[in-house]
PDB file of C-alpha atoms in Angstrom:
ATOM      1  CA  MET R   1     111.855 118.732 119.635  1.00  0.00           C
ATOM      2  CA  ASN R   2     109.921 115.891 121.201  1.00  0.00           C
ATOM      3  CA  ASN R   3     107.806 117.208 124.053  1.00  0.00           C
ATOM      4  CA  ARG R   4     105.340 114.324 123.839  1.00  0.00           C
ATOM      5  CA  GLY R   5     107.679 111.627 125.121  1.00  0.00           C
ATOM      6  CA  ASP R   6     106.687 109.253 122.303  1.00  0.00           C
ATOM      7  CA  GLY R   7     110.083 108.972 120.596  1.00  0.00           C
ATOM      8  CA  PHE R   8     109.201 111.014 117.510  1.00  0.00           C
ATOM      9  CA  GLU R   9     110.492 114.428 116.455  1.00  0.00           C
ATOM     10  CA  TRP R  10     107.589 116.878 116.065  1.00  0.00           C
ATOM     11  CA  SER R  11     109.415 120.071 115.046  1.00  0.00           C
ATOM     12  CA  GLY R  12     108.462 119.798 111.376  1.00  0.00           C
ATOM     13  CA  GLY R  13     105.207 121.721 111.427  1.00  0.00           C
ATOM     14  CA  HIS R  14     103.871 119.383 108.729  1.00  0.00           C
ATOM     15  CA  PRO R  15     103.239 115.601 108.889  1.00  0.00           C
ATOM     16  CA  ALA R  16     105.488 114.920 105.889  1.00  0.00           C
ATOM     17  CA  LEU R  17     108.383 116.758 107.521  1.00  0.00           C
ATOM     18  CA  ASP R  18     107.750 114.931 110.796  1.00  0.00           C
ATOM     19  CA  PHE R  19     107.832 111.749 108.683  1.00  0.00           C
ATOM     20  CA  VAL R  20     111.224 112.569 107.153  1.00  0.00           C
ATOM     21  CA  ASN R  21     112.499 113.402 110.651  1.00  0.00           C
ATOM     22  CA  THR R  22     111.704 109.887 111.931  1.00  0.00           C
ATOM     23  CA  LEU R  23     115.334 108.971 111.234  1.00  0.00           C
ATOM     24  CA  ASP R  24     116.869 110.766 114.207  1.00  0.00           C
ATOM     25  CA  GLU R  25     120.512 111.800 114.538  1.00  0.00           C
ATOM     26  CA  ARG R  26     120.782 111.442 110.748  1.00  0.00           C
ATOM     27  CA  PRO R  27     124.186 113.157 110.349  1.00  0.00           C
ATOM     28  CA  SER R  28     125.810 110.850 112.919  1.00  0.00           C
ATOM     29  CA  ASP R  29     127.470 107.480 112.310  1.00  0.00           C
ATOM     30  CA  GLU R  30     124.666 105.772 114.235  1.00  0.00           C
ATOM     31  CA  PRO R  31     121.309 107.353 113.339  1.00  0.00           C
ATOM     32  CA  ILE R  32     118.297 106.291 115.402  1.00  0.00           C
ATOM     33  CA  GLU R  33     115.554 104.547 113.439  1.00  0.00           C
ATOM     34  CA  ASN R  34     112.144 105.444 114.853  1.00  0.00           C
ATOM     35  CA  LEU R  35     110.322 103.440 112.182  1.00  0.00           C
ATOM     36  CA  ALA R  36     111.937 100.138 113.091  1.00  0.00           C
ATOM     37  CA  THR R  37     108.721  98.113 112.931  1.00  0.00           C
ATOM     38  CA  TYR R  38     105.348  98.182 111.224  1.00  0.00           C
ATOM     39  CA  HIS R  39     103.711  99.052 114.549  1.00  0.00           C
ATOM     40  CA  ASP R  40     106.040 102.081 114.803  1.00  0.00           C
ATOM     41  CA  LEU R  41     104.727 103.215 111.416  1.00  0.00           C
ATOM     42  CA  VAL R  42     101.109 102.775 112.518  1.00  0.00           C
ATOM     43  CA  ARG R  43     101.805 104.685 115.734  1.00  0.00           C
ATOM     44  CA  PHE R  44     103.506 107.524 113.854  1.00  0.00           C
ATOM     45  CA  ALA R  45     100.645 107.817 111.336  1.00  0.00           C
ATOM     46  CA  GLU R  46      98.109 107.942 114.164  1.00  0.00           C
ATOM     47  CA  LEU R  47     100.014 110.494 116.270  1.00  0.00           C
ATOM     48  CA  ALA R  48     100.635 112.659 113.191  1.00  0.00           C
ATOM     49  CA  GLY R  49      96.879 112.720 112.545  1.00  0.00           C
ATOM     50  CA  LEU R  50      97.182 110.858 109.256  1.00  0.00           C
ATOM     51  CA  ILE R  51      94.954 107.920 110.215  1.00  0.00           C
ATOM     52  CA  GLU R  52      92.082 107.733 112.668  1.00  0.00           C
ATOM     53  CA  PRO R  53      92.586 106.002 116.052  1.00  0.00           C
ATOM     54  CA  PRO R  54      90.056 103.188 115.309  1.00  0.00           C
ATOM     55  CA  ILE R  55      91.929 102.309 112.117  1.00  0.00           C
ATOM     56  CA  ALA R  56      95.273 102.419 113.935  1.00  0.00           C
ATOM     57  CA  LYS R  57      93.935 100.193 116.716  1.00  0.00           C
ATOM     58  CA  ARG R  58      92.687  97.600 114.229  1.00  0.00           C
ATOM     59  CA  LEU R  59      95.940  97.674 112.235  1.00  0.00           C
ATOM     60  CA  ARG R  60      98.005  97.159 115.397  1.00  0.00           C
ATOM     61  CA  ARG R  61      96.094  93.920 116.000  1.00  0.00           C
ATOM     62  CA  GLY R  62      96.954  92.644 112.524  1.00  0.00           C
ATOM     63  CA  PRO R  63     100.182  91.138 111.239  1.00  0.00           C
ATOM     64  CA  ALA R  64     103.343  93.221 111.555  1.00  0.00           C
ATOM     65  CA  LEU R  65     104.361  93.420 107.900  1.00  0.00           C
ATOM     66  CA  GLY R  66     108.021  94.252 107.481  1.00  0.00           C
ATOM     67  CA  ARG R  67     107.727  94.926 103.757  1.00  0.00           C
ATOM     68  CA  ILE R  68     105.391  97.850 104.395  1.00  0.00           C
ATOM     69  CA  VAL R  69     107.617  99.588 106.934  1.00  0.00           C
ATOM     70  CA  LYS R  70     110.592  99.015 104.616  1.00  0.00           C
ATOM     71  CA  GLY R  71     108.578 100.689 101.868  1.00  0.00           C
ATOM     72  CA  ALA R  72     107.831 103.585 104.222  1.00  0.00           C
ATOM     73  CA  ARG R  73     111.516 104.010 105.020  1.00  0.00           C
ATOM     74  CA  ARG R  74     112.368 104.020 101.296  1.00  0.00           C
ATOM     75  CA  LEU R  75     109.635 106.608 100.692  1.00  0.00           C
ATOM     76  CA  ARG R  76     111.022 108.715 103.537  1.00  0.00           C
ATOM     77  CA  GLU R  77     114.516 108.640 102.032  1.00  0.00           C
ATOM     78  CA  HIS R  78     113.225 109.687  98.607  1.00  0.00           C
ATOM     79  CA  LEU R  79     111.560 112.673 100.282  1.00  0.00           C
ATOM     80  CA  HIS R  80     114.736 113.412 102.254  1.00  0.00           C
ATOM     81  CA  ASP R  81     116.763 113.473  99.030  1.00  0.00           C
ATOM     82  CA  ILE R  82     114.272 115.884  97.434  1.00  0.00           C
ATOM     83  CA  LEU R  83     114.462 118.171 100.481  1.00  0.00           C
ATOM     84  CA  GLU R  84     118.238 117.956 100.603  1.00  0.00           C
ATOM     85  CA  ALA R  85     118.409 118.975  96.951  1.00  0.00           C
ATOM     86  CA  LYS R  86     116.036 121.877  97.636  1.00  0.00           C
ATOM     87  CA  VAL R  87     118.102 123.355 100.475  1.00  0.00           C
ATOM     88  CA  SER R  88     121.266 122.888  98.369  1.00  0.00           C
ATOM     89  CA  GLY R  89     119.718 124.806  95.479  1.00  0.00           C
ATOM     90  CA  ARG R  90     119.607 121.772  93.189  1.00  0.00           C
ATOM     91  CA  PRO R  91     116.606 120.267  91.380  1.00  0.00           C
ATOM     92  CA  GLY R  92     115.317 116.995  92.761  1.00  0.00           C
ATOM     93  CA  ARG R  93     116.442 113.797  91.051  1.00  0.00           C
ATOM     94  CA  GLN R  94     113.880 112.236  88.737  1.00  0.00           C
ATOM     95  CA  PRO R  95     114.162 108.727  90.288  1.00  0.00           C
ATOM     96  CA  ASP R  96     113.164 110.227  93.654  1.00  0.00           C
ATOM     97  CA  LEU R  97     110.261 112.086  92.062  1.00  0.00           C
ATOM     98  CA  ASP R  98     109.171 108.949  90.192  1.00  0.00           C
ATOM     99  CA  ALA R  99     109.165 106.917  93.414  1.00  0.00           C
ATOM    100  CA  LEU R 100     107.112 109.577  95.202  1.00  0.00           C
ATOM    101  CA  SER R 101     104.720 109.809  92.256  1.00  0.00           C
ATOM    102  CA  ALA R 102     104.152 106.044  92.272  1.00  0.00           C
ATOM    103  CA  ALA R 103     103.460 106.030  96.018  1.00  0.00           C
ATOM    104  CA  ILE R 104     101.066 108.981  95.749  1.00  0.00           C
ATOM    105  CA  LYS R 105      99.250 107.357  92.822  1.00  0.00           C
ATOM    106  CA  ALA R 106      98.828 104.132  94.825  1.00  0.00           C
ATOM    107  CA  ALA R 107      97.524 106.129  97.789  1.00  0.00           C
ATOM    108  CA  HIS R 108      94.901 107.889  95.661  1.00  0.00           C
ATOM    109  CA  ALA R 109      93.834 104.548  94.205  1.00  0.00           C
ATOM    110  CA  ALA R 110      93.206 103.301  97.759  1.00  0.00           C
ATOM    111  CA  ARG R 111      90.556 106.008  98.370  1.00  0.00           C
ATOM    112  CA  THR R 112      87.068 106.633  97.119  1.00  0.00           C
ATOM    113  CA  LEU R 113      84.622 109.531  97.305  1.00  0.00           C
ATOM    114  CA  VAL R 114      81.589 109.152  99.577  1.00  0.00           C
ATOM    115  CA  ALA R 115      78.792 111.518 100.572  1.00  0.00           C
ATOM    116  CA  SER R 116      79.762 113.857 103.393  1.00  0.00           C
ATOM    117  CA  ARG R 117      77.667 113.860 106.550  1.00  0.00           C
ATOM    118  CA  SER R 118      78.921 117.246 107.713  1.00  0.00           C
ATOM    119  CA  GLY R 119      79.849 120.170 105.475  1.00  0.00           C
ATOM    120  CA  GLY R 120      80.731 119.796 101.816  1.00  0.00           C
ATOM    121  CA  LEU R 121      79.208 117.438  99.303  1.00  0.00           C
ATOM    122  CA  VAL R 122      81.712 114.606  99.485  1.00  0.00           C
ATOM    123  CA  ARG R 123      84.767 113.388 101.345  1.00  0.00           C
ATOM    124  CA  TYR R 124      87.456 110.789 100.779  1.00  0.00           C
ATOM    125  CA  ARG R 125      87.353 107.433 102.541  1.00  0.00           C
ATOM    126  CA  TRP R 126      89.722 104.481 102.373  1.00  0.00           C
ATOM    127  CA  CYS R 127      88.299 101.801 100.077  1.00  0.00           C
ATOM    128  CA  SER R 128      89.454  99.167 102.551  1.00  0.00           C
ATOM    129  CA  PRO R 129      90.450 100.857 105.830  1.00  0.00           C
ATOM    130  CA  TRP R 130      91.937  97.700 107.339  1.00  0.00           C
ATOM    131  CA  THR R 131      94.458  97.170 104.525  1.00  0.00           C
ATOM    132  CA  PRO R 132      97.961  97.103 106.083  1.00  0.00           C
ATOM    133  CA  GLU R 133      99.233  99.623 103.489  1.00  0.00           C
ATOM    134  CA  ILE R 134      96.992 102.402 104.862  1.00  0.00           C
ATOM    135  CA  PRO R 135      99.728 104.052 107.032  1.00  0.00           C
ATOM    136  CA  LEU R 136     102.087 104.037 104.036  1.00  0.00           C
ATOM    137  CA  HIS R 137      99.392 105.536 101.806  1.00  0.00           C
ATOM    138  CA  ALA R 138      98.620 108.189 104.424  1.00  0.00           C
ATOM    139  CA  CYS R 139     102.289 109.218 104.543  1.00  0.00           C
ATOM    140  CA  ALA R 140     102.397 109.414 100.729  1.00  0.00           C
ATOM    141  CA  LEU R 141      99.383 111.754 100.724  1.00  0.00           C
ATOM    142  CA  ALA R 142     101.073 113.939 103.356  1.00  0.00           C
ATOM    143  CA  ILE R 143     104.132 114.145 101.107  1.00  0.00           C
ATOM    144  CA  GLU R 144     101.939 115.208  98.184  1.00  0.00           C
ATOM    145  CA  SER R 145     100.384 117.922 100.360  1.00  0.00           C
ATOM    146  CA  LEU R 146     103.810 119.220 101.357  1.00  0.00           C
ATOM    147  CA  LEU R 147     105.295 119.263  97.870  1.00  0.00           C
ATOM    148  CA  VAL R 148     102.226 120.556  96.020  1.00  0.00           C
ATOM    149  CA  ASP R 149     100.371 122.782  98.495  1.00  0.00           C
ATOM    150  CA  GLU R 150     103.075 124.332 100.667  1.00  0.00           C
ATOM    151  CA  GLU R 151     105.259 127.255  99.626  1.00  0.00           C
ATOM    152  CA  CYS R 152     108.655 125.627  99.104  1.00  0.00           C
ATOM    153  CA  THR R 153     110.573 128.658 100.392  1.00  0.00           C
ATOM    154  CA  ARG R 154     109.160 127.934 103.861  1.00  0.00           C
ATOM    155  CA  ILE R 155     110.758 124.468 103.998  1.00  0.00           C
ATOM    156  CA  ARG R 156     113.999 124.748 105.944  1.00  0.00           C
ATOM    157  CA  LYS R 157     116.710 122.563 107.409  1.00  0.00           C
ATOM    158  CA  CYS R 158     117.987 123.227 110.925  1.00  0.00           C
ATOM    159  CA  ALA R 159     121.124 125.374 110.767  1.00  0.00           C
ATOM    160  CA  ALA R 160     122.913 123.374 113.458  1.00  0.00           C
ATOM    161  CA  ALA R 161     125.832 121.443 111.978  1.00  0.00           C
ATOM    162  CA  ASP R 162     124.890 118.254 113.811  1.00  0.00           C
ATOM    163  CA  CYS R 163     121.154 118.358 113.050  1.00  0.00           C
ATOM    164  CA  ASP R 164     119.314 117.233 109.929  1.00  0.00           C
ATOM    165  CA  VAL R 165     115.772 118.108 111.007  1.00  0.00           C
ATOM    166  CA  TYR R 166     113.510 119.703 108.398  1.00  0.00           C
ATOM    167  CA  TYR R 167     110.712 122.080 109.349  1.00  0.00           C
ATOM    168  CA  LEU R 168     108.189 124.515 107.941  1.00  0.00           C
ATOM    169  CA  ASP R 169     109.082 128.100 108.801  1.00  0.00           C
ATOM    170  CA  THR R 170     105.787 129.667 109.827  1.00  0.00           C
ATOM    171  CA  SER R 171     107.360 132.644 111.597  1.00  0.00           C
ATOM    172  CA  LYS R 172     106.253 136.116 110.487  1.00  0.00           C
ATOM    173  CA  SER R 173     109.805 137.179 109.663  1.00  0.00           C
ATOM    174  CA  GLN R 174     110.593 133.921 107.817  1.00  0.00           C
ATOM    175  CA  ARG R 175     113.984 133.893 109.566  1.00  0.00           C
ATOM    176  CA  ARG R 176     113.714 130.815 111.768  1.00  0.00           C
ATOM    177  CA  GLN R 177     117.039 128.962 111.829  1.00  0.00           C
ATOM    178  CA  TRP R 178     116.616 126.098 114.266  1.00  0.00           C
ATOM    179  CA  CYS R 179     114.349 123.099 114.609  1.00  0.00           C
ATOM    180  CA  SER R 180     114.058 124.064 118.276  1.00  0.00           C
ATOM    181  CA  MET R 181     115.267 127.167 120.079  1.00  0.00           C
ATOM    182  CA  ASN R 182     115.512 125.205 123.340  1.00  0.00           C
ATOM    183  CA  GLY R 183     117.664 122.511 121.741  1.00  0.00           C
ATOM    184  CA  CYS R 184     119.756 123.346 118.694  1.00  0.00           C
ATOM    185  CA  GLY R 185     119.301 127.118 118.977  1.00  0.00           C
ATOM    186  CA  ASN R 186     120.710 127.295 122.506  1.00  0.00           C
ATOM    187  CA  ARG R 187     123.546 124.863 121.701  1.00  0.00           C
ATOM    188  CA  GLU R 188     124.599 126.876 118.648  1.00  0.00           C
ATOM    189  CA  LYS R 189     124.504 130.154 120.581  1.00  0.00           C
ATOM    190  CA  GLN R 190     126.705 128.624 123.290  1.00  0.00           C
ATOM    191  CA  ARG R 191     129.164 127.359 120.672  1.00  0.00           C
ATOM    192  CA  ARG R 192     129.395 130.812 119.112  1.00  0.00           C
ATOM    193  CA  ARG R 193     129.941 132.462 122.498  1.00  0.00           C
ATOM    194  CA  ARG R 194     132.748 130.000 123.282  1.00  0.00           C
ATOM    195  CA  ALA R 195     134.334 130.594 119.856  1.00  0.00           C
ATOM    196  CA  VAL R 196     134.254 134.393 120.416  1.00  0.00           C
ATOM    197  CA  ALA R 197     135.720 134.001 123.924  1.00  0.00           C
ATOM    198  CA  ARG R 198     138.636 131.921 122.551  1.00  0.00           C
ATOM    199  CA  ASN R 199     139.494 134.605 119.940  1.00  0.00           C
TER     200      ASN R 199
END
């Protein structure tokens, strides 16, 4: 549910899931594309905490490169297909995994280790932080974090028939069903009450 008023869906609980949810109203005939432009991609990456505000500000002043946002949308759909397979109990398709692997490899190649100024010995830094691909690389690294570091049983899809939002179930009971209780949860409860009243 978007409480920030910025057009993005933030129910995912993980930047990679928020990324896959940038295609809103996915099950409908007319889904809403929230990554329509390169500047949308930069804005998403900044708001998701994937790139620092100074980098985002500089990238917004640069050329709006359509090929990069198209690449981001393709990456998003490969992740969506992997998640869809997971919730359906199927293994992910190798072409999707290969595409994600290539994007993650490119993202790692765009970083270098530098001495850390606070805590730890080293940290990662972008080799060239003003490269237009940085938001795409940042999203690829978020996908790697989701698929490698998170417990896959906690990745869920909203149970509402008309919602395709993915989220990380961080509830103690691990029984969360909806992307948002105020949105889909309430609508589904109302539908069930009406169905019971008709019978």
